[in-house]
Coordinates of C-alpha atoms in Angstrom, one line a residue:
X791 CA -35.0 -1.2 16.6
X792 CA -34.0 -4.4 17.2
X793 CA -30.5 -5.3 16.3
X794 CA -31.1 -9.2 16.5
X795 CA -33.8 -10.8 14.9
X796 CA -36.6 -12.9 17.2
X797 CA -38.8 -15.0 15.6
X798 CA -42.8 -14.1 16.2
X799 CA -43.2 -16.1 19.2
X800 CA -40.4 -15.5 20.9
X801 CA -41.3 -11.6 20.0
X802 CA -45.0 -12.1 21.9
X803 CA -43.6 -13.4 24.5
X804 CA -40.8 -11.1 25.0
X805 CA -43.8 -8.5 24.9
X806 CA -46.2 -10.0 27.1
X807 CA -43.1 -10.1 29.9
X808 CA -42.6 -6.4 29.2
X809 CA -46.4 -5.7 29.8
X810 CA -46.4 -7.6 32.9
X811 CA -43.4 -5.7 34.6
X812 CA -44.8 -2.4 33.7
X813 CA -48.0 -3.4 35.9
X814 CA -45.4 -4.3 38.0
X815 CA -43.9 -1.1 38.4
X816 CA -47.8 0.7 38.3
X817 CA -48.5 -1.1 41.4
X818 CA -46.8 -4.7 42.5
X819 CA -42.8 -3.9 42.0
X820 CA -40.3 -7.4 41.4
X821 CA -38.1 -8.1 43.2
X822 CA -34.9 -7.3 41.4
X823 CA -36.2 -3.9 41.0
X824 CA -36.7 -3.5 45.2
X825 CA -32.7 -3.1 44.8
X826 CA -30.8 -0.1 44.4
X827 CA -29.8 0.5 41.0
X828 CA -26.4 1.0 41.7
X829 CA -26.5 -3.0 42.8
X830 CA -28.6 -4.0 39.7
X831 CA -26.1 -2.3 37.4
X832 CA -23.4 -4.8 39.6
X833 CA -25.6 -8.4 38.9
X834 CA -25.3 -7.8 35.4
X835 CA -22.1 -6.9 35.0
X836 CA -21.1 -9.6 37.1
X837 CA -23.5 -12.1 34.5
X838 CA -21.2 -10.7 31.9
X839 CA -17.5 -12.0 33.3
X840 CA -19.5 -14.8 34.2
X841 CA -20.2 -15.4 30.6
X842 CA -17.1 -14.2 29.3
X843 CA -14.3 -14.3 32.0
X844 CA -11.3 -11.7 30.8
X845 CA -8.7 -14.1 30.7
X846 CA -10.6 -16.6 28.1
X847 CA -10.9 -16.2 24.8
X848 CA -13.7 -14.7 23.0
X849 CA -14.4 -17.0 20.4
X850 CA -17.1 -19.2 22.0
X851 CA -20.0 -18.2 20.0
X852 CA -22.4 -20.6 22.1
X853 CA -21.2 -18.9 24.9
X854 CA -21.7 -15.6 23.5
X855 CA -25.6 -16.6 22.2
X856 CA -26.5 -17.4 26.1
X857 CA -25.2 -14.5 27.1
X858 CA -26.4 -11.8 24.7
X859 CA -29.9 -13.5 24.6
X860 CA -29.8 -13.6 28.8
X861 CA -28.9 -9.7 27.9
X862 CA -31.8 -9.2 25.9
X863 CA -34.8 -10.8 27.7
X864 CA -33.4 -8.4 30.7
X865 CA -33.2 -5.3 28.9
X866 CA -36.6 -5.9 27.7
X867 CA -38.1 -6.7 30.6
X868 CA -38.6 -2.8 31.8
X869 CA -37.4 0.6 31.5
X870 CA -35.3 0.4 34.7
X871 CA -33.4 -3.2 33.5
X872 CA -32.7 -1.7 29.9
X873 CA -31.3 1.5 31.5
X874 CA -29.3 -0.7 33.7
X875 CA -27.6 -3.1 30.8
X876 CA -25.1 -0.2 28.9
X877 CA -25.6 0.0 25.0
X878 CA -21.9 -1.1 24.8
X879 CA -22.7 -4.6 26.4
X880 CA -26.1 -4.9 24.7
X881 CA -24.9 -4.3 21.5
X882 CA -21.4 -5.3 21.6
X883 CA -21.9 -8.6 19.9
X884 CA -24.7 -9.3 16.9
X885 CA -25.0 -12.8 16.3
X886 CA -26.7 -14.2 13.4
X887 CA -28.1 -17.6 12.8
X888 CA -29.4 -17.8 9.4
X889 CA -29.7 -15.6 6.6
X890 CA -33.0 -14.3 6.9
X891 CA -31.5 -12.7 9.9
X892 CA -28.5 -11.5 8.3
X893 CA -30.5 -10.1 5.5
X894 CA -32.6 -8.2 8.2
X895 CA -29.9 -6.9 10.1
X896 CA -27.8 -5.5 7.0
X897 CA -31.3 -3.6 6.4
X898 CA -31.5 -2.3 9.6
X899 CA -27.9 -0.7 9.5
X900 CA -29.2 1.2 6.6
X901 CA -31.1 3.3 8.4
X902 CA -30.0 6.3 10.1
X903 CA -31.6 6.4 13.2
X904 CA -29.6 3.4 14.4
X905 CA -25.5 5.1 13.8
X906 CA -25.8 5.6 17.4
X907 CA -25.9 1.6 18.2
X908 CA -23.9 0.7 15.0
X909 CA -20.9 2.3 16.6
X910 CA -21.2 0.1 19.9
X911 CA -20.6 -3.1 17.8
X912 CA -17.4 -5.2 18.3
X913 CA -18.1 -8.7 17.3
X914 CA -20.3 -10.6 14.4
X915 CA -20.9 -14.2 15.0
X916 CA -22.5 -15.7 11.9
X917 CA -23.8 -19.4 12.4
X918 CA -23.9 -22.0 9.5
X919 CA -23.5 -20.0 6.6
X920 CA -24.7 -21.3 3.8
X921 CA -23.4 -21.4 0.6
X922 CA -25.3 -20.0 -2.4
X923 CA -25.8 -23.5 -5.0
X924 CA -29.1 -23.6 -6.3
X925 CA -29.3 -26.7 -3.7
X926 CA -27.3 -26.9 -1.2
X927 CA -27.3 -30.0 1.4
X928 CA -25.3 -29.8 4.8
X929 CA -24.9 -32.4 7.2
X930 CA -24.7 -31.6 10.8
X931 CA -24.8 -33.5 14.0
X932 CA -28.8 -34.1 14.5
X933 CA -29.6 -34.6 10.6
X934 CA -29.1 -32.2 7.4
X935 CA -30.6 -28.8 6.4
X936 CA -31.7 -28.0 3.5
X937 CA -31.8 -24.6 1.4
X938 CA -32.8 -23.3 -2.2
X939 CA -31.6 -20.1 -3.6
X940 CA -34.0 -17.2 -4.7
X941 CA -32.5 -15.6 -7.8
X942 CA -34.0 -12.1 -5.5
X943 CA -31.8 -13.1 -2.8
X944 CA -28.5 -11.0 -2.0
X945 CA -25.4 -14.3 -2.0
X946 CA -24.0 -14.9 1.2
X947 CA -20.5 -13.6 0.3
X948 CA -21.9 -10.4 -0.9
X949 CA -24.0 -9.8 2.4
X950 CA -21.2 -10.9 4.2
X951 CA -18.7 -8.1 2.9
X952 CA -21.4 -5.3 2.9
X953 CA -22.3 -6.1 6.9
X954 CA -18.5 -5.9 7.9
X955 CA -17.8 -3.0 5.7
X956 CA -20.9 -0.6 7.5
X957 CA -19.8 -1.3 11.0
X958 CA -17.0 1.4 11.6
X959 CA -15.4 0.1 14.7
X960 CA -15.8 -3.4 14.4
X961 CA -13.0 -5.7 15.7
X962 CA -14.1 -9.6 14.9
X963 CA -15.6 -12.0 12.4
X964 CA -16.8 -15.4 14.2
X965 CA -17.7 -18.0 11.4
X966 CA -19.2 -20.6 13.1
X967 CA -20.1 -24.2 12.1
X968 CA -19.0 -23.6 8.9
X969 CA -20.2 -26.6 6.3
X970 CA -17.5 -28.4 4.7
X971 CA -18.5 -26.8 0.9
X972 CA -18.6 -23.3 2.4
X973 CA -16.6 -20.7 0.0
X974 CA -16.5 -16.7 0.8
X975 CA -15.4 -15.3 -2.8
X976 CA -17.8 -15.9 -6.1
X977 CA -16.1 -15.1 -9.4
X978 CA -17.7 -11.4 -9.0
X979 CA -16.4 -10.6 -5.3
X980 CA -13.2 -8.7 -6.4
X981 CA -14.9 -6.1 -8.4
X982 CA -17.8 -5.7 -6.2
X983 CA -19.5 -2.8 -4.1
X984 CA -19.2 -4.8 -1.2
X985 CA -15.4 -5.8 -0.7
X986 CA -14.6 -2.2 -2.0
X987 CA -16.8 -1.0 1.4
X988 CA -14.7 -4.0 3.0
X989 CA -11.0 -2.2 1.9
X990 CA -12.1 1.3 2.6
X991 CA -12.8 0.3 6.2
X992 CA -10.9 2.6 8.8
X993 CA -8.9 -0.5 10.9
X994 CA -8.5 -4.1 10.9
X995 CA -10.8 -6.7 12.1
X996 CA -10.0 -10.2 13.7
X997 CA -11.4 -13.3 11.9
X998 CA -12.1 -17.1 13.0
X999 CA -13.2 -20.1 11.1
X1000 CA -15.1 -22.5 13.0
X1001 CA -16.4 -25.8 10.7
X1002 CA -19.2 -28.0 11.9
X1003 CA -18.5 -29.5 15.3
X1004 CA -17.0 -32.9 14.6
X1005 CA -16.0 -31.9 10.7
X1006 CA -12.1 -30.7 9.2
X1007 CA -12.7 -28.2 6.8
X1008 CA -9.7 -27.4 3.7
X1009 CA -8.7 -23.6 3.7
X1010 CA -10.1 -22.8 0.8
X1011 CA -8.2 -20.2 -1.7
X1012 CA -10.6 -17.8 -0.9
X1013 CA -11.4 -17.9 2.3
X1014 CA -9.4 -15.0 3.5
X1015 CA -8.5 -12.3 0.8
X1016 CA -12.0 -11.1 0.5
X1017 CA -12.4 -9.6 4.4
X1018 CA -9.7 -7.0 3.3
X1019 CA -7.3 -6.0 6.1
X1020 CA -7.0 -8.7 9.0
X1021 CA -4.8 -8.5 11.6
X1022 CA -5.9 -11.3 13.7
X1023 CA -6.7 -14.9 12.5
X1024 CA -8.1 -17.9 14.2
X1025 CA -8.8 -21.2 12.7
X1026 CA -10.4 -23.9 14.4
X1027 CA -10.0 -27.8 12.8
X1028 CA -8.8 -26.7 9.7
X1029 CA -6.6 -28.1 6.9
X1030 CA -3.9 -25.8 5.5
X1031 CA -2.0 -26.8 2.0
X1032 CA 0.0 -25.2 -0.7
X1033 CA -3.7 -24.7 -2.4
X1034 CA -4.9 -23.0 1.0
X1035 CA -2.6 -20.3 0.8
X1036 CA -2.2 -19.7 -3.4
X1037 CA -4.2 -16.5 -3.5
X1038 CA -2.2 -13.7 -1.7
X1039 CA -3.7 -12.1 1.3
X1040 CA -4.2 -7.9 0.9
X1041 CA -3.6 -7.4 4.6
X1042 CA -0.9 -7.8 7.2
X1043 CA -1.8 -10.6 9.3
X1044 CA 0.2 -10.1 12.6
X1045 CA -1.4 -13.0 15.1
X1046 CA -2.3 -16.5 14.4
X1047 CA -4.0 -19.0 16.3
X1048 CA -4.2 -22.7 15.2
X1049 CA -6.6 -25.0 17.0
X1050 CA -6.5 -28.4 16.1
X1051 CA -5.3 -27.5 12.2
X1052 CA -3.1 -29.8 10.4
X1053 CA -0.5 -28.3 8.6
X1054 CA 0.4 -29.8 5.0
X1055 CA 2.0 -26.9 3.0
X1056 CA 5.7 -26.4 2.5
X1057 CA 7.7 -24.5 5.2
X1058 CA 8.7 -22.0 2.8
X1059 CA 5.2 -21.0 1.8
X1060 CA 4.0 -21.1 5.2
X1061 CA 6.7 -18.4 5.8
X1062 CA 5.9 -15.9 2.8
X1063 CA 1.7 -16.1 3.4
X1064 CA 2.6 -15.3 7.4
X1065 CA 5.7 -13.4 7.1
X1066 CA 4.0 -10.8 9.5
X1067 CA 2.9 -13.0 12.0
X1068 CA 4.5 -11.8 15.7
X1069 CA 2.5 -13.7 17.8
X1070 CA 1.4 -17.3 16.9
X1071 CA -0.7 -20.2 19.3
X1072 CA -0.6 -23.5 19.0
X1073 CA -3.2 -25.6 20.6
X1074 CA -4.5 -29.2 20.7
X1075 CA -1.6 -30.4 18.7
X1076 CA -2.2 -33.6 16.2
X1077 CA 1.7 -34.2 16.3
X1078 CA 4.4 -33.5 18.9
X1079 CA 6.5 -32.3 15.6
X1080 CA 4.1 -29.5 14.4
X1081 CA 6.1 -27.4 17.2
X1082 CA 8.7 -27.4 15.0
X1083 CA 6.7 -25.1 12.3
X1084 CA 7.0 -22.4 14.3
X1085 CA 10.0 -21.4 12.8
X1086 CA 8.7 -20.7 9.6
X1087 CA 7.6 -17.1 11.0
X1088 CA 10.7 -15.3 10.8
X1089 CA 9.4 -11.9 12.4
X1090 CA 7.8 -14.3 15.7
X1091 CA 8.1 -12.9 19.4
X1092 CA 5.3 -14.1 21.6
X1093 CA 4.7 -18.2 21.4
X1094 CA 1.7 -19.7 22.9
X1095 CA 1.7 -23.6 23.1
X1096 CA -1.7 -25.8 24.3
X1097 CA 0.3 -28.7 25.7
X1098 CA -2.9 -30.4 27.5
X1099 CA -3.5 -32.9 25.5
X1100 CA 0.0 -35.1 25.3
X1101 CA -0.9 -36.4 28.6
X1102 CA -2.9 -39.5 27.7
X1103 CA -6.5 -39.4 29.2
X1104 CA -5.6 -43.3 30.6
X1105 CA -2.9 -41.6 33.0
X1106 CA -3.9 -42.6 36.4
X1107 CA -1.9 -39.4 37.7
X1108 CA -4.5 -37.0 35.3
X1109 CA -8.1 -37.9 35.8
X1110 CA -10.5 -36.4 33.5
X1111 CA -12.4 -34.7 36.3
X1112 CA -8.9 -32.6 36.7
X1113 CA -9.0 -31.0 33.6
X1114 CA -11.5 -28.3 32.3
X1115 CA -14.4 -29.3 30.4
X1116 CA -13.4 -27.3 27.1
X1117 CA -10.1 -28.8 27.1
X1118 CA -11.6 -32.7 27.6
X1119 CA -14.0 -32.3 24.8
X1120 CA -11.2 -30.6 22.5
X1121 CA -9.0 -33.4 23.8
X1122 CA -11.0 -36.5 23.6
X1123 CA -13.3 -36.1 20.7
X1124 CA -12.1 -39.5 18.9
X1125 CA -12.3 -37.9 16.0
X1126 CA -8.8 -37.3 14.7
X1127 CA -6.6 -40.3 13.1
X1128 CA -3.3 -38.7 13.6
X1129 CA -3.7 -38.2 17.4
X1130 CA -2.1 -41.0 19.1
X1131 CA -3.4 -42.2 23.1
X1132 CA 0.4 -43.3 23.9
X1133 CA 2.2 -39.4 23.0
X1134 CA 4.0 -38.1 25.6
X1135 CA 4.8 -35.0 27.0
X1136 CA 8.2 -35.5 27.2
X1137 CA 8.4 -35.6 23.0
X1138 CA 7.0 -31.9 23.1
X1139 CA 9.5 -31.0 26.1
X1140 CA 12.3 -32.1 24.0
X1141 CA 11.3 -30.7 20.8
X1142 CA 10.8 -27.4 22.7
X1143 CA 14.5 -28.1 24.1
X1144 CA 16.0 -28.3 20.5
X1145 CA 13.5 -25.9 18.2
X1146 CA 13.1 -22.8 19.9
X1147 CA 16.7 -21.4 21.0
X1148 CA 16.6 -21.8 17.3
X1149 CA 13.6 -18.3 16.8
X1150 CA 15.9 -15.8 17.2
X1151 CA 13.3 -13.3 17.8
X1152 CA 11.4 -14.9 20.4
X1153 CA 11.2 -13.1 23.6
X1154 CA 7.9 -15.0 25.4
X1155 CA 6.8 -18.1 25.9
X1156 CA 3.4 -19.1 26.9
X1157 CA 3.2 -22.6 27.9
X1158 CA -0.6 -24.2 29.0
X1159 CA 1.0 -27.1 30.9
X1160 CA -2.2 -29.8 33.1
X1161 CA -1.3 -30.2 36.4
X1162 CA 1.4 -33.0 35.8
X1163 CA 4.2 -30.6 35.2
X1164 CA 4.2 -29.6 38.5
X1165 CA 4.9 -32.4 40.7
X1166 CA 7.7 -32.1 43.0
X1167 CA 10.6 -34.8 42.0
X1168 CA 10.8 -36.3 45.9
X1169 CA 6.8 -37.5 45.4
X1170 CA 6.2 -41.0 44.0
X1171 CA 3.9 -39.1 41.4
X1172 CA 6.5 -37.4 40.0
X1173 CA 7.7 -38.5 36.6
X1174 CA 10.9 -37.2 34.4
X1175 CA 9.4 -37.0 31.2
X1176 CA 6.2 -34.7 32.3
X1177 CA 8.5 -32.0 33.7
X1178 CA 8.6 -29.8 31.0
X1179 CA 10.2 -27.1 33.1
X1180 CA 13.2 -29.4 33.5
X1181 CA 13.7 -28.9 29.4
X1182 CA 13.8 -25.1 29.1
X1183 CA 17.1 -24.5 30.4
X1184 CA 18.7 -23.1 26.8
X1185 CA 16.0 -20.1 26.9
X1186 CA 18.6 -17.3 27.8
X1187 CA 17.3 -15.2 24.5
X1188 CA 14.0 -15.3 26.3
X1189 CA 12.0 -12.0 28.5
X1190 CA 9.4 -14.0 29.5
X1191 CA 7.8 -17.3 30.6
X1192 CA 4.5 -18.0 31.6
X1193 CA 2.8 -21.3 32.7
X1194 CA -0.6 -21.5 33.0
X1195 CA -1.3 -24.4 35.0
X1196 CA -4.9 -26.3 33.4
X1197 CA -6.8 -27.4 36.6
X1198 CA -10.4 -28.2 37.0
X1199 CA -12.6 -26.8 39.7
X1200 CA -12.0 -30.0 41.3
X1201 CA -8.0 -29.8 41.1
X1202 CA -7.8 -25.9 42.5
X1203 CA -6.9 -26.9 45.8
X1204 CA -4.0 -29.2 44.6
X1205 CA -2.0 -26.1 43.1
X1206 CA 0.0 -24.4 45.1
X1207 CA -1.0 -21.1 46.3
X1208 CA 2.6 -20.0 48.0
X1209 CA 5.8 -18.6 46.9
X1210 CA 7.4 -21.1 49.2
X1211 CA 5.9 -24.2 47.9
X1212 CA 7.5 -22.7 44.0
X1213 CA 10.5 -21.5 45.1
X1214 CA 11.2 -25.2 46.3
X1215 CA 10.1 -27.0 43.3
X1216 CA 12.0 -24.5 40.9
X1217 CA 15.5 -24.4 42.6
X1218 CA 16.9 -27.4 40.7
X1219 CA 15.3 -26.4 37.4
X1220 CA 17.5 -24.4 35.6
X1221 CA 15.3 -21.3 34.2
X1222 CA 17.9 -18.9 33.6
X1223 CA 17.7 -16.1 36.0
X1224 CA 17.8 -13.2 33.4
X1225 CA 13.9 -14.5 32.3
X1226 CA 10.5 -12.8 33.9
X1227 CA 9.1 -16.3 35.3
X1228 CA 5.0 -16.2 36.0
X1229 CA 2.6 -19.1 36.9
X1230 CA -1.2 -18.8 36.7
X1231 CA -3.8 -20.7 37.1
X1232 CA -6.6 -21.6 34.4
X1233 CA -9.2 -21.7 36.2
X1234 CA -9.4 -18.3 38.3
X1235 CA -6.2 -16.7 36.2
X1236 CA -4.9 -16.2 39.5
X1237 CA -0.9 -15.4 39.6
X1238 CA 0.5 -18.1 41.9
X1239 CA 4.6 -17.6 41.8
X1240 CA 6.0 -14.5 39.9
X1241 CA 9.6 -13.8 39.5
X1242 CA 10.9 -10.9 38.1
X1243 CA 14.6 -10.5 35.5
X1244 CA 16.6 -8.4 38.2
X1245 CA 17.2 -5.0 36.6
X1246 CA 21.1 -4.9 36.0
X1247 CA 22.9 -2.0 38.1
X1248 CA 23.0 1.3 36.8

């Protein structure tokens, strides 16, 4: 059974590989195989972190498509490769790019024979869902697609639900390239088979909202209530209003991560929609002020903010070739009216310096800071209003703080790799001494300076 859907001629092909390895192993053996399998168990594990290094997030759906089809064509290649690639990295992620392979897959899960991979699945990445109109037109980057509705056919919303609510142990939802008319709920979803399965599943899942790359998308009322219990919430370019958040949520959201959302509710019905949010990330900020909203979540703790970006890509002192790829596309897109070339860092230092002694219930900060920040002050480089760790002096309700310094391959051998080198640069900035201080870098997560809270006397 396969699990993801090939079309016909990728199927053939896939075959006629399989065919030609097992003459392989009859008579002329590959290479790869010549190994012992302890070592080709190794390669593709190491292909995996390649694909999805441990201290990224796992939310790139077009990274996750390369690597699950790179699984596949491997596993199918011969007996010894599929033995080699473990059920729970095969089948960890299901991604679905259209309905007709959505449609197939919920039929497949029906079956019994297939419980034993059903229970290895983690993560569904659904691509360009489609809404059910009896026409429906979405623009995209290379043209439009176009697609009619059978009156056989199962609506999206409803196939949706009934997919999330058979996989017992699944952890995230990945709607990707959303179109800018896409709604989850029809008039019918609330009293349905479907999001009953959905309520009666055993835990929570994680859900993100990606729209169509280069598009906002509005929250829409019913975006949300109809996956049942979420406890983890990601949403990519999106608007949030007072609309957004008029239908009450039936679960207890306790993380949120906004990336690149515009925020134009009132504070006070931001707070009563999250009121269970502990841990909240801010990245690729339109305004240096939206810092501020974090505290409209009373119950907050951990703080993650995605200052990149309020360096101005003109700075001779940050080159584009310094910074990551991901973070120069989200960045620089050119998209945005609100973001400004001329903001400064120093406007989100200060905000940071006023707003958040002010979250009485924050204990860590998580601060993703480009290599600007950490210029010593006796270097001509070195400029006041980029040293954000010059601001955070008022932190004493803090545990911990963590930098993660952004860095391109090209940058790596810039940052400093000795305790020396950031002992120096932090002894006339006033972190108070009672606070776990770590630096990392983005680009291999390694630790560079740690310093621990001394533990009182007894």
């Amino acid at each position: 059974m396969k699990l993801l859907s090939l079309g016909k001629a990728e199927f053939f092909k896939q075959k006629s590989r399989s065919g030609a390895c097992e003459k392989a192993d009859s008579g002329q053996t590959a290479p790869l195989l010549t190994l012992p399998y302890e070592l080709i168990e190794k390669i593709i594990a190491h292909l995996v972190l390649d694909y999805v290094p441990p201290s990224k997030s796992n939310k790139n759906s077009k990274a996750l498509r390369y690597l699950y089809r790179d699984l596949f064509a491997i596993s199918r290649t011969c007996k010894v490769l599929r033995n080699a690639v473990p059920d729970d990295a095969l089948y960890r992620t299901v991604i679905l790019n259209d309905k007709y392979q959505a449609l197939k897959f919920y039929k497949s899960i029906l079956k019994p024979h297939v419980h034993h991979i059903i229970k290895h699945i983690r993560t569904v990445c659904v691509n360009r869902p489609m809404d059910d109109s009896p026409s429906n037109v979405s623009l995209g980057n290379a043209g439009f697609s176009y697609s009619t509705r059978s009156s056989t056919s199962k609506p999206w919303d409803e196939l949706l639900l009934k997919i999330i609510g058979l996989i017992p142990y699944l952890q995230f939802v990945i709607l990707d390239q959303l179109p800018t008319s896409f709604s989850l709920a029809s008039s019918s979803t609330e009293t349905s088979r479907a999001f009953q399965l959905v309520l009666q599943r055993p835990g929570p899942v994680g859900v993100s909202l990606i729209p169509e790359s280069g598009w906002t998308l509005t929250l829409a009322p019913s975006a949300l209530w109809p996956l049942g219990n979420i406890n983890h919430l990601h949403l990519s370019n999106i608007i949030i209003n007072d609309s957004s958040l008029s239908r009450p949520l039936v679960s207890r959201i306790t993380m949120l991560e906004l990336t690149g959302c515009r925020i134009r509710c009132s504070p006070n019905r931001l707070a009563e929609y999250f009121s269970y949010v502990t841990s909240l990330t801010l990245d690729n900020l339109r305004e240096d002020s939206e810092i501020a909203w974090a505290r409209c979540f009373p119950r907050l703790q951990h703080l993650t903010l995605g200052l990149v970006g309020r360096v101005p890509r003109n700075n001779e002192f940050v080159p584009s070739r310094l910074i990551p790829a991901e973070y120069n596309y989200a960045y620089s897109s050119g998209n945005d009216e609100d973001a400004s070339e001329t903001v400064s860092l120093a406007n989100s230092a200060s905000i940071l310096e006023y707003e958040l002694p002010r979250i009485a219930e924050l204990s860590e900060l998580t601060v993703y800071a480009p290599p600007t920040c950490i210029i010593p002050r006796d270097r001509p480089q070195y400029r006041k209003e980029y040293d954000i760790f010059a601001h955070i002096y008022q932190l004493h309700h803090l545990r911990a703080l963590n930098a993660i310094i952004v860095c391109g391959e090209e940058s790596k051998a810039a940052i400093w790799r000795t305790t020396t080198h950031w002992t120096t640069f932090l002894e006339r900035r006033a972190i108070p001494d009672n606070v776990d201080f770590t630096v990392k870098s983005y680009y291999d997560d390694r630790t560079l300076y740690h310093r621990a809270c001394p533990v009182p006397a007894s």
